[in-house]
Amino acid sequence: MESPPTVGAAPGFLATVAARKERLRTELARVLEGRSQGAVLEIGCGHGHFLVRYAQEFPHRFCLGLDIVGERLARAERKRVRAGLEHLCFVRAEATEAIECLPPQVRLGEVWVLFPDPWPKLRHHKHRLIQSTFLQRLAERMVPGGQLYFRTDHFGYAEWTRAVLAAHPDWVVLPDAPWPFEEETVFQRKASSYTSLVAAVRIRG
Ligand SMILES: C[S@@+](CC[C@H](N)C(=O)[O-])C[C@H]1O[C@@H](n2cnc3c(N)ncnc32)[C@H](O)[C@@H]1O
């Protein structure tokens, strides 16, 4: 589904967004060619600690890491090259745009969101990644039963995510599901405690 155009946005801005999405579509089509089913996505991969280790553990799963900060991705890419991981790719992109720009045939098997920015102030909650519309678009791009792994050290964001998922028609929270792979991220190392949530795309009969 296309994002609605920003109300009152200048034509130059809209053209810039359209050109950026076109480049992203091309890049995602290139990296995901032949890997359309069951790819593993990490949103906000930072320096790539988690996904490099994950890709080493699961050599038969194609892994895609997204982040909006180029310098972090450059470090992630250096780790990837050092480890010689051909089935791992890092792309600079904002998550909502990336989901919109995935090739139509691609279905994700797992999505990992580890220590996302919590946007703690009430007036900034609208910037949180986990929103009902985002979850709907994500669910449309996942394999049936595909899973979301979410972890945060922000109590308010954990409760927010649990509530948005529980109320969502496309997702089922799995309170007893195991956390399938552990690798400490940069933000996890700094956290005194954290909450992990697992949810699956609802399979409709
Ligand atoms: C708090 S850091 C956590 C990094 C890493 N996951 C960790 O646990 O150490 C959040 C990361 O998400 C990235 N980010 C924030 N919003 C994003 C978005 N909408 N799409 C993709 N990446 C995003 C930031 O650039 C940052 O690297």
mmCIF file with all atom_site columns, C-alpha atoms in Angstrom, residues 117-129 131 157 160:
data_model
loop_
_atom_site.group_PDB
_atom_site.id
_atom_site.type_symbol
_atom_site.label_atom_id
_atom_site.label_alt_id
_atom_site.label_comp_id
_atom_site.label_asym_id
_atom_site.label_entity_id
_atom_site.label_seq_id
_atom_site.pdbx_PDB_ins_code
_atom_site.Cartn_x
_atom_site.Cartn_y
_atom_site.Cartn_z
_atom_site.occupancy
_atom_site.B_iso_or_equiv
_atom_site.pdbx_formal_charge
_atom_site.auth_seq_id
_atom_site.auth_comp_id
_atom_site.auth_asym_id
_atom_site.auth_atom_id
_atom_site.pdbx_PDB_model_num
ATOM 1  C CA . ASP A 1 117 ? 14.290 4.396  19.953 1.00 0.00 ? 117 ASP A CA 1
ATOM 2  C CA . PRO A 1 118 ? 11.640 4.661  22.711 1.00 0.00 ? 118 PRO A CA 1
ATOM 3  C CA . TRP A 1 119 ? 10.510 8.244  22.112 1.00 0.00 ? 119 TRP A CA 1
ATOM 4  C CA . PRO A 1 120 ? 9.608  8.563  25.806 1.00 0.00 ? 120 PRO A CA 1
ATOM 5  C CA . LYS A 1 121 ? 7.731  11.887 25.739 1.00 0.00 ? 121 LYS A CA 1
ATOM 6  C CA . LEU A 1 122 ? 3.982  11.617 25.215 1.00 0.00 ? 122 LEU A CA 1
ATOM 7  C CA . ARG A 1 123 ? 3.978  14.091 22.338 1.00 0.00 ? 123 ARG A CA 1
ATOM 8  C CA . HIS A 1 124 ? 6.646  11.976 20.573 1.00 0.00 ? 124 HIS A CA 1
ATOM 9  C CA . HIS A 1 125 ? 4.861  8.623  20.823 1.00 0.00 ? 125 HIS A CA 1
ATOM 10 C CA . LYS A 1 126 ? 3.693  9.119  17.242 1.00 0.00 ? 126 LYS A CA 1
ATOM 11 C CA . HIS A 1 127 ? 7.327  8.623  16.174 1.00 0.00 ? 127 HIS A CA 1
ATOM 12 C CA . ARG A 1 128 ? 7.558  5.146  17.667 1.00 0.00 ? 128 ARG A CA 1
ATOM 13 C CA . LEU A 1 129 ? 8.152  2.444  15.080 1.00 0.00 ? 129 LEU A CA 1
ATOM 14 C CA . GLN A 1 131 ? 2.165  1.543  15.386 1.00 0.00 ? 131 GLN A CA 1
ATOM 15 C CA . TYR A 1 157 ? 7.512  1.155  25.108 1.00 0.00 ? 157 TYR A CA 1
ATOM 16 C CA . TRP A 1 160 ? 2.800  0.105  24.387 1.00 0.00 ? 160 TRP A CA 1
#
